Amino acid sequence: MSKGQDMKKEAKKKPTKTLKEKQAEKKAKKETRVH
C-alpha cells in the first residue's frame, strides 16, 4: 500500500510523464503480474 502511495506522491510532484507513458506503465505492470 505504501509503495502505491509513494508513487502517487512522486507523480504529483513531477508530472513529467505523458498520459501515454502512464498508460504504457500500467499495461507493463499488468503483464508482469500475469507472468
Coordinates of C-alpha atoms in Angstrom, one line a residue, residues 1 4-14 18-20 26-33 35:
M1 CA 0.0 0.0 0.0
G4 CA 1.5 2.9 -4.3
Q5 CA 1.0 6.0 -2.2
D6 CA 4.7 7.0 -2.7
M7 CA 4.3 6.6 -6.5
K8 CA 1.2 8.8 -6.4
K9 CA 3.1 11.4 -4.5
E10 CA 6.0 11.4 -6.9
A11 CA 3.6 11.7 -9.9
K12 CA 2.1 14.8 -8.3
K13 CA 5.5 16.3 -7.5
K14 CA 6.9 16.0 -11.0
T18 CA 2.8 12.0 -20.5
L19 CA -0.5 10.3 -20.4
K20 CA 0.6 7.7 -23.0
K26 CA 0.0 0.4 -16.3
K27 CA 0.0 -2.1 -19.2
A28 CA 3.5 -3.3 -18.4
K29 CA 2.6 -3.8 -14.7
K30 CA -0.4 -5.8 -15.6
E31 CA 1.6 -8.0 -18.0
T32 CA 4.3 -8.6 -15.4
R33 CA 1.7 -9.5 -12.8
H35 CA 3.5 -13.7 -15.9

